[in-house]
Coordinates of C-alpha atoms and ligand atoms in Angstrom, one line a residue:
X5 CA 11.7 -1.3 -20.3
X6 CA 11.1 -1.2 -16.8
X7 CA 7.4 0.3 -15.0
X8 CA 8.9 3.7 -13.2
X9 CA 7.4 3.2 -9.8
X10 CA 7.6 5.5 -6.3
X11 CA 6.4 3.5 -3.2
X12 CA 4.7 5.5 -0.1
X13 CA 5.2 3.6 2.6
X14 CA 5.2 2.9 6.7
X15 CA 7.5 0.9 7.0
X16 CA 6.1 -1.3 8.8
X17 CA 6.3 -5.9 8.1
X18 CA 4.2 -6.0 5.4
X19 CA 5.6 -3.1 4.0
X20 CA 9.0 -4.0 3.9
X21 CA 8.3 -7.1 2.4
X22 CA 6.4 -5.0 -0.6
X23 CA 9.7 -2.8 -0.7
X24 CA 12.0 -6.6 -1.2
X25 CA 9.6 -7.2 -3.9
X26 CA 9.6 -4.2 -5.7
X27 CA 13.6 -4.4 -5.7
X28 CA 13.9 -7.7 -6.6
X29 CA 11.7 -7.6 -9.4
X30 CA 13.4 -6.4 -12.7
X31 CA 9.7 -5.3 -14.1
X32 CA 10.2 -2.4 -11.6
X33 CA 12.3 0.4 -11.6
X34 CA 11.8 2.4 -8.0
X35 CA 12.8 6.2 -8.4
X36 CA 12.2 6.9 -4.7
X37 CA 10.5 5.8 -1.7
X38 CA 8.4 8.0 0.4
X39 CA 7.2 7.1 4.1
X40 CA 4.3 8.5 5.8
X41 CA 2.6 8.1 9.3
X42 CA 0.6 4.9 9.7
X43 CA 2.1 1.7 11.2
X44 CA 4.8 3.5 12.9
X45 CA 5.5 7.2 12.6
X46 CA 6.9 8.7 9.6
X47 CA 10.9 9.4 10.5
X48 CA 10.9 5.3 12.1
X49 CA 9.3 4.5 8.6
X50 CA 12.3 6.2 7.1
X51 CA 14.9 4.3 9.3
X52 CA 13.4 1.2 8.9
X53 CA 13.1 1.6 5.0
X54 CA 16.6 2.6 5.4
X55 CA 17.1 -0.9 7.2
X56 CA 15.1 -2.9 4.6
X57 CA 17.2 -1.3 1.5
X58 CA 20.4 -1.2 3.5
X59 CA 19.6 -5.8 3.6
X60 CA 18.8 -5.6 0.2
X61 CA 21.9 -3.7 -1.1
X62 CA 19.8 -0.7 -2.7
X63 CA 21.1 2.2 -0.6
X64 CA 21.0 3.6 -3.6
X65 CA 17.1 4.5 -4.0
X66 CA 16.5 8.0 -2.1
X67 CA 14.0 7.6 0.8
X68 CA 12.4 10.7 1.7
X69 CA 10.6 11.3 5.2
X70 CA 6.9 12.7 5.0
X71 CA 3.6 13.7 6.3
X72 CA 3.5 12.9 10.5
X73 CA 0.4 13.3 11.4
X74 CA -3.1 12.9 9.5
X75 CA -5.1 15.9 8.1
X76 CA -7.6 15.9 10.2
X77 CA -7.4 13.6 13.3
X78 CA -4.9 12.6 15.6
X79 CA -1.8 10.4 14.8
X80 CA -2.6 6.6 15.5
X81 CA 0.1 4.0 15.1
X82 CA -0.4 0.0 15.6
X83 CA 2.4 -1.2 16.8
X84 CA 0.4 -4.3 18.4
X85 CA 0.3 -5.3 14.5
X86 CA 3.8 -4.1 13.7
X87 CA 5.7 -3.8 16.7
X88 CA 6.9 -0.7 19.0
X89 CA 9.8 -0.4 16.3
X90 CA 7.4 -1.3 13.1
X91 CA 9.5 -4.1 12.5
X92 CA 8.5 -6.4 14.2
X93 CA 10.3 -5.2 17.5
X94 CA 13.7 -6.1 16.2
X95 CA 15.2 -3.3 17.5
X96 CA 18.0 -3.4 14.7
X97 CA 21.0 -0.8 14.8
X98 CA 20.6 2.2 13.1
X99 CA 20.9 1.6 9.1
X100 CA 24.1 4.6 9.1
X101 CA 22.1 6.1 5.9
X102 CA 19.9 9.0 6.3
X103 CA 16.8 10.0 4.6
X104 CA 17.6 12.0 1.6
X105 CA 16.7 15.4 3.4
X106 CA 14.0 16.2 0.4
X107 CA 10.0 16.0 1.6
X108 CA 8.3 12.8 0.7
X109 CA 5.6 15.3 -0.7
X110 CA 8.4 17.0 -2.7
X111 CA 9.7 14.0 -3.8
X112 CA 6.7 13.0 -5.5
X113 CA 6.0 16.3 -7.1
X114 CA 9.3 16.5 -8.3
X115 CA 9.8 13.3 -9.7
X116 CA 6.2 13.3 -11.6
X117 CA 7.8 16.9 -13.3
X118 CA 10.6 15.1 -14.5
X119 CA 8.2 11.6 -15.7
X120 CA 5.0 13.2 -17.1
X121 CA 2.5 10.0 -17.9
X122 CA 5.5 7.6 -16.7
X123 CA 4.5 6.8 -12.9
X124 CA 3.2 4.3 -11.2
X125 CA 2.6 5.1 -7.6
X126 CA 2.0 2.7 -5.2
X127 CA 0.8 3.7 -2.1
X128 CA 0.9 1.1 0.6
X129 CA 0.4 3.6 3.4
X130 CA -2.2 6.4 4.8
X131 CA -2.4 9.2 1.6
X132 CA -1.6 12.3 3.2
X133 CA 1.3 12.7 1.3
X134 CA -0.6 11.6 -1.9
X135 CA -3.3 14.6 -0.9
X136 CA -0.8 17.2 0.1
X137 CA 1.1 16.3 -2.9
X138 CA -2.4 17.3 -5.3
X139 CA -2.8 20.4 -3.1
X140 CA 0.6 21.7 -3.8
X141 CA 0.5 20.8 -7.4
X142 CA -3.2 20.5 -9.2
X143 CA -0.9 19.5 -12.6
X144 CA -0.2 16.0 -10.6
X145 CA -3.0 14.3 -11.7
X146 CA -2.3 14.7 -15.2
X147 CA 1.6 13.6 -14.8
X148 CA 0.7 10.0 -12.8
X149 CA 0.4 7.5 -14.7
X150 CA -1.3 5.3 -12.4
X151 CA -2.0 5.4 -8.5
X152 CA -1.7 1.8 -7.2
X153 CA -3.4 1.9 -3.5
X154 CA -3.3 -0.9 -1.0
X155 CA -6.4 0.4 0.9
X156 CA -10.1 0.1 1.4
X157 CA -12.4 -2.8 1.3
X158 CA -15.5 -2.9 -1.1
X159 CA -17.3 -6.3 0.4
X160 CA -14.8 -7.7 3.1
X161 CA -15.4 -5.2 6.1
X162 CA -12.7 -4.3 7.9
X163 CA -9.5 -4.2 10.0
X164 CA -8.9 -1.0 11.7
X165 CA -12.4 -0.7 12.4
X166 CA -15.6 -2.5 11.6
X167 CA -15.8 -0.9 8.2
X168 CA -12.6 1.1 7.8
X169 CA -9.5 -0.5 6.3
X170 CA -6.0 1.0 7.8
X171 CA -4.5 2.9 5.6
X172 CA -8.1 5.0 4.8
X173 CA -9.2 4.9 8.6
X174 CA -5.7 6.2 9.4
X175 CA -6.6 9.4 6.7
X176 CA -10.2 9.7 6.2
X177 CA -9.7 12.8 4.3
X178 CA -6.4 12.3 2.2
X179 CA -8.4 9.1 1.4
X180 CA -11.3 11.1 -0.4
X181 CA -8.9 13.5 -2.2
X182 CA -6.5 10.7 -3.8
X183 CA -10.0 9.3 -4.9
X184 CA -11.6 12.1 -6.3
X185 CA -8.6 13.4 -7.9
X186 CA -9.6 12.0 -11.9
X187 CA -6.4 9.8 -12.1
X188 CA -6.3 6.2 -12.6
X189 CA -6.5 4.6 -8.9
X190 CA -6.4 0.7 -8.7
X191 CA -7.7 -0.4 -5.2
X192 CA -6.2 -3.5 -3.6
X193 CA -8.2 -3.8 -0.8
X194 CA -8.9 -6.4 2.0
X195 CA -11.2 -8.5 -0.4
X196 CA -7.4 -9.8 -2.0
X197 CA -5.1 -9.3 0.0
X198 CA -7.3 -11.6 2.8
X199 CA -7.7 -14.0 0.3
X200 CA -3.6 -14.8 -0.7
X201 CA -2.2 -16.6 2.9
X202 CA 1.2 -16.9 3.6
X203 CA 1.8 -19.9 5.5
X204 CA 4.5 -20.8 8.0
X205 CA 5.6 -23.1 5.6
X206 CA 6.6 -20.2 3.3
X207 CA 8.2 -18.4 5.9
X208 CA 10.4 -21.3 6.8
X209 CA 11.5 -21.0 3.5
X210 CA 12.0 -17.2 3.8
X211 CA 14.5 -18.3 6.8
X212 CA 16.5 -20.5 5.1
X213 CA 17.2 -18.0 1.8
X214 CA 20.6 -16.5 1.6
X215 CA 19.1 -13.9 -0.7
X216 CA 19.9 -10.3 0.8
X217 CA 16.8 -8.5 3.0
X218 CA 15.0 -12.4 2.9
X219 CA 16.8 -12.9 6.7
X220 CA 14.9 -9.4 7.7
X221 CA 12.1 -10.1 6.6
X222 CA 12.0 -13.4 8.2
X223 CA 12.9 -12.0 11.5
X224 CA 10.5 -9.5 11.4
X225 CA 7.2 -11.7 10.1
X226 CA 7.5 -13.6 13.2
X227 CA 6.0 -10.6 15.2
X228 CA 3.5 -10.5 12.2
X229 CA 2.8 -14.0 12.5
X230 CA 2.2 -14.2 16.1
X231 CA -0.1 -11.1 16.1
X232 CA -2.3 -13.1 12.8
X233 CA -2.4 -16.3 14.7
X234 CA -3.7 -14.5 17.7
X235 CA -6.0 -11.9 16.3
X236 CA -7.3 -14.2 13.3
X237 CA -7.0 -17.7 15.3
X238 CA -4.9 -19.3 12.1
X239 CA -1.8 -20.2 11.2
X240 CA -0.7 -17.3 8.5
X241 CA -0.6 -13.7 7.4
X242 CA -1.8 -11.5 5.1
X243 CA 0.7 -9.9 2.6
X244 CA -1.2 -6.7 1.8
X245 CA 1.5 -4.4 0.4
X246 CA 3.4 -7.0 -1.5
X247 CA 0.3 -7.8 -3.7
X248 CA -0.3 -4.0 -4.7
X249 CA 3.3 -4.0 -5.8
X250 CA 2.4 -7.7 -7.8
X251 CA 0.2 -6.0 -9.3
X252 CA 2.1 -3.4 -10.6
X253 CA 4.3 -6.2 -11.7
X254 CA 1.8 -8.3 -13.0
X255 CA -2.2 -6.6 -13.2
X256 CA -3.2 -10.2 -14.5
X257 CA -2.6 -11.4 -10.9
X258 CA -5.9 -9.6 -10.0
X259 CA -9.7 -9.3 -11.6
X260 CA -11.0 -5.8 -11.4
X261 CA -14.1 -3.9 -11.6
X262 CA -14.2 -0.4 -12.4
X263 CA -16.8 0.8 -9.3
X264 CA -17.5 3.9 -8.1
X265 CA -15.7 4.3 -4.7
X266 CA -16.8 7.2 -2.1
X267 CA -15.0 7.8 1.4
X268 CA -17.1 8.0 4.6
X269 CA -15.6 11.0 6.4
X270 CA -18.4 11.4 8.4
X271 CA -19.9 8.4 9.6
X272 CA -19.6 7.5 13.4
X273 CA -19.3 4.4 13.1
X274 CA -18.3 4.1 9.5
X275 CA -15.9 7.0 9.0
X276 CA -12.8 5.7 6.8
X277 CA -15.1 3.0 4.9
X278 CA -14.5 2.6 1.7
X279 CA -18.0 2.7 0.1
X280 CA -18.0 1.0 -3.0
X281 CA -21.0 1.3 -5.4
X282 CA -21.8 -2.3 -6.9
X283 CA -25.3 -0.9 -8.9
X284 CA -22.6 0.4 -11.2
X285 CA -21.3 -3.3 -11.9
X286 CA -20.3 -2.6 -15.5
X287 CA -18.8 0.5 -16.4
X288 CA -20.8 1.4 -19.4
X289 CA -23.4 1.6 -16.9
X290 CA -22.2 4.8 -14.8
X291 CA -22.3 7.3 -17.4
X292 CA -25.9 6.7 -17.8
X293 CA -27.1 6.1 -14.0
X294 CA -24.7 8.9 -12.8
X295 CA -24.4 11.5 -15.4
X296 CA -22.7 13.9 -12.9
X297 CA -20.5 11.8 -11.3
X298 CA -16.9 11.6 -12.3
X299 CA -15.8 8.8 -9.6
X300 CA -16.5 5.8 -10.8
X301 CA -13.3 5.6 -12.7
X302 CA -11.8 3.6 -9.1
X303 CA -10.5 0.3 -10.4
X304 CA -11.8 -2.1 -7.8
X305 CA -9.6 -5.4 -7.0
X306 CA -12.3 -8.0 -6.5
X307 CA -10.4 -11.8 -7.2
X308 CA -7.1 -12.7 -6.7
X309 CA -5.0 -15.9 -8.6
X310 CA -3.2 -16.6 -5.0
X311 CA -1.4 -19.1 -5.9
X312 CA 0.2 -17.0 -8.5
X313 CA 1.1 -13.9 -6.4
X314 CA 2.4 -16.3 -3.7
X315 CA 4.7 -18.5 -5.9
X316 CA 5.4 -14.3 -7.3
X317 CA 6.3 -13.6 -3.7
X318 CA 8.5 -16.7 -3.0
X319 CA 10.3 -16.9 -6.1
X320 CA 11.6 -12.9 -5.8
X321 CA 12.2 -13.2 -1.8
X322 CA 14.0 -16.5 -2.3
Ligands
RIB429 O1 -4.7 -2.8 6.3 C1 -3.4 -3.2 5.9 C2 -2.5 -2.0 5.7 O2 -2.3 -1.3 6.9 C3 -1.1 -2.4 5.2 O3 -0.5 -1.4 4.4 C4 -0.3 -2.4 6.5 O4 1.1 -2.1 6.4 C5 -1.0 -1.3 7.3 O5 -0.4 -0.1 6.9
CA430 CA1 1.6 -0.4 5.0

């Protein structure tokens, strides 16, 4: 039986390359995809999700356009990382399919309603629409199964900023409620997905697959590549959103810790860190050190088998 799973993306390279994966991988069984402001804004998310599924013959999974702007600072794209169009500067013709007219937010509420305890949701993108979505309904929690996040950093540092990883800097605030919410989050932060490179080698092999959406997303790493190679001084990329979509396919991909996990909101120089508690090592631990705490229960992603996840990658792509 297949793992129900919405994606909240912003579409965006790496995310695109998450959404091939999730599609191509019979383990998974996408109800929806939401986009949000991040990489790109949230209606060019929506086209170019459009785009991806459009490649991968899956027009038939309902994309639904969300949150544009943060809750609580102004919108901030990167489209040095992603390009001006978030692919990669493409500039592909429009995908003729529209969003399906229904809020991301909605979406996600509704679909949760209809699933109780059968939802995965992986967010590969800011949270506002994961926070807006608890504010609307406070029954959500209870009718996620899990929330799959590829966000944060516990020991790497960051990418956005010195300390804040992208998709939490982006949402500071929506960050701290999808945390502190009491549902299972698993955090695949920059400590994996920095570790599993994907080499040029790999993308060459991307370009030469006649599997459908594998030509798109070979077109559109090369902006990702270029960007890596210049900003990181290697040959390779990171694939951040694919692995927290592995690891919905796979969890033994990963080794967790169960940590508690605050968000800076305030810092100056640290606001949208991902603070990450490692006194609390073992679980059995926090009840007794933090009797009054209740977030600890963060599942922290700490190791990665990248070999595994890569070959994963390549084998579902290809
Ligand atoms: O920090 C990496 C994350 O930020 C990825 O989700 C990437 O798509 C960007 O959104
Ligand atoms: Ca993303």
């Amino acid at each position: 039986m297949p793992k129900k799973v919405i994606l909240d993306v912003d579409t965006g390279i790496d995310d695109a390359v998450a959404i091939l994966l999730a599609v191509h991988s019979p383990e998974l069984e996408v109800l929806g995809i939401g986009t949000v402001h991040g990489n790109t804004t949230a209606d060019v998310a929506a086209a170019n999700t459009l785009r991806v599924l459009k490649a991968a013959g899956r027009l038939d999974i309902p994309v639904a356009t969300g949150a544009t702007r943060p809750l609580n600072q102004p919108l901030a794209t990167s489209p040095l990382v992603h390009g001006e169009d978030g692919l990669g500067n493409l500039n592909l013709p429009h995908p003729q399919a529209a969003p399906s007219g229904e809020h991301a937010v909605d979406q996600i509420i509704r679909l949760a309603e209809a699933h109780p305890g059968e939802i995965t949701l992986i967010a590969t993108a800011p949270l506002t629409n994961l926070a807006l979505a608890l504010a609307l309904e406070p029954r959500l929690s209870e009718r996620i199964a899990e929330v799959v996040i590829m966000g944060g950093s516990a020991f790497y540092g960051g990418n956005l900023s010195a300390w804040a990883e992208a998709n939490i800097g982006h949402d500071p605030e929506a960050a701290a409620a999808v945390f502190q919410a009491g549902w299972p989050v698993t955090m695949i932060g920059l400590d994996v997905t920095m570790q599993a490179w994907f080499t040029r080698e790999m993308h060459a092999a991307l370009g030469a697959s006649p599997k459908p959406g594998a030509a798109l997303a070979y077109e559109a790493l090369r902006h990702y590549l270029d960007f890596y190679e210049r900003f990181y001084g290697q040959g390779g990329c990171a694939q951040h959103d694919a692995l927290a979509v592995a690891y919905a396919i796979d969890p033994s991909l990963v080794t967790t810790a169960l940590l508690p996990v605050r968000i800076e909101t305030r810092g100056e120089a640290t606001r949208g860190m991902t603070v990450v508690d490692r006194r609390a090592f073992l679980a059995d631990r926090a009840p007794f050190l933090f009797p009054d705490r209740n977030d600890w229960h963060t599942r922290v992603a700490l190791a990665v088998d990248s070999e595994r996840f890569l070959n994963l990658l390549m084998e579902r792509l290809t």
